[in-house]
Amino acid sequence: MTITESRTERRLTTSRAMVEAIEQEMEHDPSVFYMGEDVGAYGGIFGSTTGLLERFGPQRIIDTPISETAFIGLGIGAAVEGMRPIVELMFADFMGVCLDQIYNHMAKIHFESGGSVQVPMVLTMAAGGGYSDGAQHSQCLWGTFAHLPGMKVVVPSTPADAKGLMTAAIRDDNPVVYVFHKGVMGLAWMAKNAHALGEVPEGEYVVPIGKARVAREGSDVTLATLSLSVHHALDVAEKVSEQGIEVEVIDLRSLVPLDRDTLLESVGKTGRLVVVDEDYLSYGVSGEIVATVAETDPGMLRVPAQRVAVPDVPIPYAHALEYAVLPRQQRIEQAIHTAVRA
Amino acid sequence: MTTPAYAREQAQTPAPPARQAGETPDLDVSVRVGLYETMVLSRAYEEAILREYHADKGPGFDIGKGLVPGEMHLSAGQEPVAAGVCAHLTSDDAVTATHRPHHFAVAHGVDLGKMTAEIFGRETGLGRGRGGHMHLFDPATHFSCSGIIAEGYPPALGQAFAFQRRGTDRIAVAVTGEGAANQGAFHESLNLAARWSLPVVFVVEDNDWAISVPRSASTAITSNAARASAYGIPGERVENDVEAVYDAANRAVARARAGQGPSLLEVHTVRLWGHFEGDAQGYRTDLAEAAARDPIPAYEQSLRADGALDDAGVARIKEAAGSRVEQAIELAKQSPTPDPASATSYVFA
Ligand SMILES: Cc1ncc(C[n+]2csc(CCOP(=O)(O)OP(=O)(O)O)c2C)c(N)n1
Ligand SMILES: [Mg+2]
């Protein structure tokens, strides 16, 4: 972790921290601009650009038509010509209308050009459910982006990481998909979340992409997770600690590249693994984590690995149904007990 | 012309008289009152949903809370579009609506009880609580909607294709907002439907705004009717006057039913409320004038002036609408919530 200025007691919401990183990078790099739907006067539906229009004006904080293929492609072209665009796809769910620009162009140009063309852009998007927004507005889908080669994928869970990873993403010479869960942003109009407020370094601050964070140390079971699920995992870890179970919570922070060393080190210590992911269960992040351990040394696991994810069903609208499929505290706690008792 | 779905439900409303394709005579009083009734019912519905939505979001405003959680896009102000278009449809015709679907669902005759139960996330809802307000699917009236901008256009082509292949004169109506007209799916659909002469009526609701982005900032031209000419199909743009919509829709529907292919109808309408509930609308430069553009009092005024309606008539229509809506809300509230144990059901047939 690179900290170029000493930590202070200043606490920000995740959304404010994300905006601060963008603001600081825009101040010293005129090639950075932010573009997307409702990012201007509205300030981003999920607060990703609050105050930036007032600060930088409409030439650099740009509202687009609802034409994702065109404006994501525009971001790619501008990046190819040396600008550093940050382009917002309002919801990860909307990747369907513009995926070709993302995975066949943004993610492949560097490779296809034999390394002679770079695409230094950031593609931001909101993800996740938990507030009854239905099957087309509640998906995480980060596993899909991570599956497709050629783009880095970061998924911050804390205000400090939201800032540090955004700075790193803007400075990276590769396309970086920056996925923020709506539930971690600290929005006034969503359920209150104490973890969405935290200390954030004031000056320029970089969190290197590809390094996981041990969010809590523990000796009994490794809980590997990301984004909003880190918050749930920490809450559950505190609870089961009172019952004598010490959970080590690994916040993956970055899916591409994935910090396999930190994961393996932890599982080597605990011998037990629970993976919590709000994305779909099959063919995704949770399978990749388990495979990483199995490929390295299946003998590391003293008990079978547990996966807590969305059980391959679209996210239901009705609250009771949605909370039955999301990896919430109760399911996480159950998985920990299963792992520890096995 | 056939009996609109809303009229079949309401025995007291006589069927509008038959009209010839393309003809725009002075409207029969019963048609005019029918259009008014549909708009009043639609507004009563949105006002009731508004009330229920905000009833239990507090303290403060938590979008995930309450009997009706999640995003809520209401259609107040846009009733003339749905009423004027759907008056020409039967429940055999298809409608694909948007994230703002209630006025079209009401005007197309979707069962209010089942629709409301869906919005309340109940097992008795159209989608057994799985879909929610942006995902209403009613096979009985061939009604559907989508929360992804412009993505309701392509499926309408397929419904029209099926109707055509089966040799019927059924049609599909596809609805989007003006913001959606800048999506690829919009343009691909116009071209394909035109080339294959599919029986589709493309409707664009231009309410001047796409969330916070004004049409002038997003769109290179001032009328989507002009875009129709790029695909060699008729395009019309009318103001938010239900009779103007009714007339223009009559031409488009008649052309589709006669096998002459698609048309595009844009209505310059008004979004009286926020994009979604909870939207503070700080960006809205036209908010002060918007209320004065409410189409329902204006139409009521003209019906009164023409002697088509009096106080008693207005009161009767409003009461009937109110009681139908409250009945639907009551039914929704009394319906069971889905069993969490069934959360993974219905992924496959
Ligand atoms: C592909 C896609 N992009 C963005 C959105 C987010 N979004 C929802 S409604 C909306 C504005 C739509 O404007 P318009 O088409 O004019 O319809 P209106 O809301 O005015 O009825 C946007 C951008 C979406 N749902 N789908
Ligand atoms: Mg609009």
Coordinates of C-alpha atoms in Angstrom, one line a residue, chain A residues 82-320:
Chain A
G82 CA -3.7 9.4 -25.1
M83 CA -6.5 10.8 -23.1
R84 CA -7.5 9.2 -19.8
P85 CA -11.3 8.9 -19.9
I86 CA -13.4 7.7 -17.0
V87 CA -16.6 6.3 -18.5
E88 CA -19.6 5.4 -16.4
L89 CA -22.0 2.6 -17.2
M90 CA -24.8 3.5 -14.9
F91 CA -25.5 -0.1 -13.8
A92 CA -23.4 -3.2 -14.5
D93 CA -26.6 -4.8 -15.7
F94 CA -26.6 -2.5 -18.7
M95 CA -23.4 -4.2 -20.1
G96 CA -25.8 -6.1 -22.4
V97 CA -26.3 -3.1 -24.7
C98 CA -22.6 -2.3 -25.1
L99 CA -20.6 -5.4 -24.3
D100 CA -19.0 -5.6 -27.7
Q101 CA -17.1 -2.3 -27.2
I102 CA -16.0 -3.5 -23.8
Y103 CA -14.8 -7.0 -24.4
N104 CA -14.0 -7.1 -28.1
H105 CA -12.5 -3.6 -28.3
M106 CA -11.5 -2.0 -24.9
A107 CA -10.1 -5.3 -23.7
K108 CA -8.5 -6.7 -26.8
I109 CA -6.9 -3.7 -28.6
H110 CA -3.6 -3.9 -26.6
F111 CA -3.2 -7.6 -27.4
E112 CA -4.3 -7.4 -31.0
S113 CA -1.9 -4.6 -31.6
G114 CA 1.0 -6.6 -30.2
G115 CA 1.3 -4.1 -27.4
S116 CA 1.7 -1.1 -29.6
V117 CA -1.7 0.5 -28.7
Q118 CA -2.7 1.2 -25.1
V119 CA -6.2 1.8 -23.8
P120 CA -5.8 3.7 -20.5
M121 CA -9.4 4.1 -19.6
V122 CA -11.5 3.4 -16.5
L123 CA -15.0 2.0 -16.9
T124 CA -17.0 2.6 -13.7
M125 CA -20.3 1.0 -12.9
A126 CA -22.7 0.4 -10.0
A127 CA -23.6 -3.1 -9.1
G128 CA -25.5 -5.2 -6.6
G129 CA -28.9 -5.6 -5.0
G130 CA -30.6 -5.7 -1.7
Y131 CA -33.1 -2.9 -2.3
S132 CA -35.7 -4.6 -4.5
D133 CA -34.6 -3.2 -7.8
G134 CA -35.4 -6.4 -9.7
A135 CA -33.6 -8.7 -12.0
Q136 CA -32.2 -6.1 -14.4
H137 CA -30.9 -3.6 -11.9
S138 CA -29.4 -5.7 -9.1
Q139 CA -26.7 -7.9 -10.6
C140 CA -23.0 -7.8 -9.8
L141 CA -21.6 -9.4 -12.9
W142 CA -18.0 -8.6 -11.9
G143 CA -17.2 -12.3 -12.5
T144 CA -18.2 -11.9 -16.1
F145 CA -15.8 -9.0 -16.7
A146 CA -13.1 -10.8 -14.8
H147 CA -13.6 -13.9 -17.0
L148 CA -13.0 -11.9 -20.2
P149 CA -9.3 -11.3 -20.7
G150 CA -7.7 -7.9 -21.2
M151 CA -9.3 -5.7 -18.5
K152 CA -8.3 -5.3 -14.9
V153 CA -11.3 -5.5 -12.5
V154 CA -11.3 -3.7 -9.1
V155 CA -14.1 -3.9 -6.5
P156 CA -13.5 -1.6 -3.5
S157 CA -15.3 -2.2 -0.3
T158 CA -14.0 0.7 1.9
P159 CA -13.8 4.5 1.5
A160 CA -10.0 4.4 1.5
D161 CA -9.8 1.7 -1.1
A162 CA -12.4 3.5 -3.2
K163 CA -10.1 6.4 -3.4
G164 CA -6.8 4.5 -3.7
L165 CA -8.1 2.1 -6.3
M166 CA -9.6 4.9 -8.3
T167 CA -6.3 6.8 -8.4
A168 CA -4.5 3.6 -9.4
A169 CA -7.1 2.9 -12.1
I170 CA -6.8 6.3 -13.7
R171 CA -3.0 6.1 -13.7
D172 CA -3.0 2.5 -15.1
D173 CA -2.1 2.2 -18.8
N174 CA -4.7 -0.6 -19.1
P175 CA -8.5 -0.6 -19.2
V176 CA -9.7 -0.9 -15.6
V177 CA -13.3 -1.9 -14.7
Y178 CA -14.1 -0.2 -11.4
V179 CA -17.2 -1.8 -9.9
F180 CA -18.8 -0.1 -6.9
H181 CA -21.7 -1.8 -5.0
K182 CA -24.5 0.7 -4.4
G183 CA -24.6 -0.6 -0.8
V184 CA -21.0 0.5 0.0
M185 CA -21.4 4.0 -1.2
G186 CA -23.0 5.5 1.9
L187 CA -25.9 7.0 0.0
A188 CA -28.5 8.9 2.1
W189 CA -31.4 7.1 0.4
M190 CA -30.3 3.6 1.0
A191 CA -30.1 1.4 4.1
K192 CA -27.6 2.9 6.5
N193 CA -24.3 1.0 6.5
A194 CA -21.7 2.0 9.2
H195 CA -18.9 0.4 7.0
A196 CA -19.6 3.0 4.3
L197 CA -18.0 5.7 6.3
G198 CA -14.3 5.5 7.0
E199 CA -10.9 7.2 7.3
V200 CA -9.5 8.4 4.0
P201 CA -6.0 9.9 3.4
E202 CA -6.2 13.4 2.3
G203 CA -3.6 13.8 -0.4
E204 CA -2.9 11.7 -3.4
Y205 CA -3.4 8.1 -2.4
V206 CA -2.8 4.9 -4.4
V207 CA -3.8 1.4 -3.6
P208 CA -2.0 -0.9 -5.9
I209 CA -4.3 -3.0 -8.1
G210 CA -3.8 -6.7 -7.5
K211 CA -3.2 -6.7 -3.8
A212 CA -5.8 -8.2 -1.5
R213 CA -6.3 -6.9 2.0
V214 CA -6.6 -8.9 5.2
A215 CA -9.6 -7.1 6.6
R216 CA -9.6 -9.1 9.8
E217 CA -7.1 -11.6 11.1
G218 CA -8.2 -15.0 12.4
S219 CA -6.9 -18.5 12.8
D220 CA -9.9 -20.8 12.4
V221 CA -11.4 -20.2 8.9
T222 CA -10.5 -18.0 5.9
L223 CA -13.4 -16.1 4.5
A224 CA -12.6 -14.7 1.0
T225 CA -14.9 -12.1 -0.3
L226 CA -15.3 -8.7 -1.9
S227 CA -17.3 -5.5 -2.0
L228 CA -20.5 -5.3 0.2
S229 CA -20.0 -8.9 1.3
V230 CA -16.9 -7.8 3.1
H231 CA -19.1 -5.7 5.4
H232 CA -21.4 -8.6 6.1
A233 CA -18.4 -10.9 6.6
L234 CA -16.9 -8.5 9.2
D235 CA -20.2 -8.2 11.1
V236 CA -20.5 -12.0 11.2
A237 CA -16.9 -12.5 12.2
E238 CA -17.4 -10.2 15.2
K239 CA -20.5 -12.2 16.2
V240 CA -18.9 -15.7 15.9
S241 CA -15.8 -14.4 17.6
E242 CA -17.9 -14.3 20.8
Q243 CA -18.6 -18.0 20.2
G244 CA -14.9 -18.7 20.0
I245 CA -14.5 -18.8 16.2
E246 CA -11.9 -16.6 14.7
V247 CA -12.5 -15.7 11.1
E248 CA -9.8 -14.3 8.8
V249 CA -11.6 -12.0 6.3
I250 CA -9.8 -11.4 3.0
D251 CA -11.1 -8.5 1.0
L252 CA -10.0 -9.4 -2.5
R253 CA -10.2 -5.8 -3.7
S254 CA -9.1 -6.8 -7.2
L255 CA -10.3 -9.7 -9.3
V256 CA -7.9 -9.1 -12.2
P257 CA -5.2 -9.5 -11.3
L258 CA -6.2 -11.7 -8.4
D259 CA -3.9 -11.8 -5.3
R260 CA -3.7 -15.6 -5.0
D261 CA -0.7 -15.4 -2.6
T262 CA -2.6 -13.7 0.1
L263 CA -5.5 -16.1 -0.3
L264 CA -3.2 -19.2 -0.2
E265 CA -1.2 -17.9 2.8
S266 CA -4.4 -17.5 4.8
V267 CA -5.9 -20.9 3.8
G268 CA -2.5 -22.4 4.6
K269 CA -2.9 -21.0 8.1
T270 CA -6.6 -21.9 8.8
G271 CA -7.1 -25.0 6.6
R272 CA -10.7 -23.9 6.1
L273 CA -12.3 -21.8 3.3
V274 CA -15.6 -20.0 2.9
V275 CA -16.1 -17.9 -0.2
V276 CA -18.8 -15.2 -0.2
D277 CA -19.8 -13.6 -3.5
E278 CA -22.9 -11.6 -4.4
D279 CA -22.4 -12.6 -8.1
Y280 CA -24.0 -15.8 -9.5
L281 CA -22.6 -19.1 -8.0
S282 CA -21.6 -21.1 -11.0
Y283 CA -18.7 -20.4 -13.4
G284 CA -17.6 -17.4 -11.5
V285 CA -15.4 -15.8 -8.8
S286 CA -16.2 -18.3 -6.0
G287 CA -15.3 -21.2 -8.3
E288 CA -12.0 -19.5 -9.2
I289 CA -11.1 -19.0 -5.6
V290 CA -11.7 -22.7 -4.7
A291 CA -9.9 -23.8 -7.9
T292 CA -6.9 -21.7 -6.9
V293 CA -6.6 -23.6 -3.6
A294 CA -7.4 -27.0 -5.2
E295 CA -4.8 -26.5 -8.0
T296 CA -2.1 -25.4 -5.5
D297 CA -2.6 -28.1 -2.9
P298 CA -5.9 -29.7 -2.2
G299 CA -4.4 -31.0 1.0
M300 CA -4.4 -27.4 2.4
L301 CA -8.1 -27.8 3.0
R302 CA -8.9 -29.8 6.1
V303 CA -12.6 -29.6 5.3
P304 CA -14.5 -29.0 2.1
A305 CA -14.7 -25.4 0.9
Q306 CA -18.0 -23.6 1.3
R307 CA -19.5 -21.2 -1.3
V308 CA -22.1 -18.6 -0.4
A309 CA -23.4 -16.9 -3.6
V310 CA -26.5 -16.2 -5.6
P311 CA -27.8 -19.7 -6.5
D312 CA -28.0 -19.2 -10.3
V313 CA -31.3 -17.5 -10.3
P314 CA -32.0 -13.9 -11.5
I315 CA -32.4 -11.5 -8.5
P316 CA -36.0 -11.6 -7.5
Y317 CA -38.0 -8.4 -6.8
A318 CA -40.0 -9.4 -3.6
H319 CA -37.9 -8.6 -0.5
A320 CA -38.3 -12.0 1.1

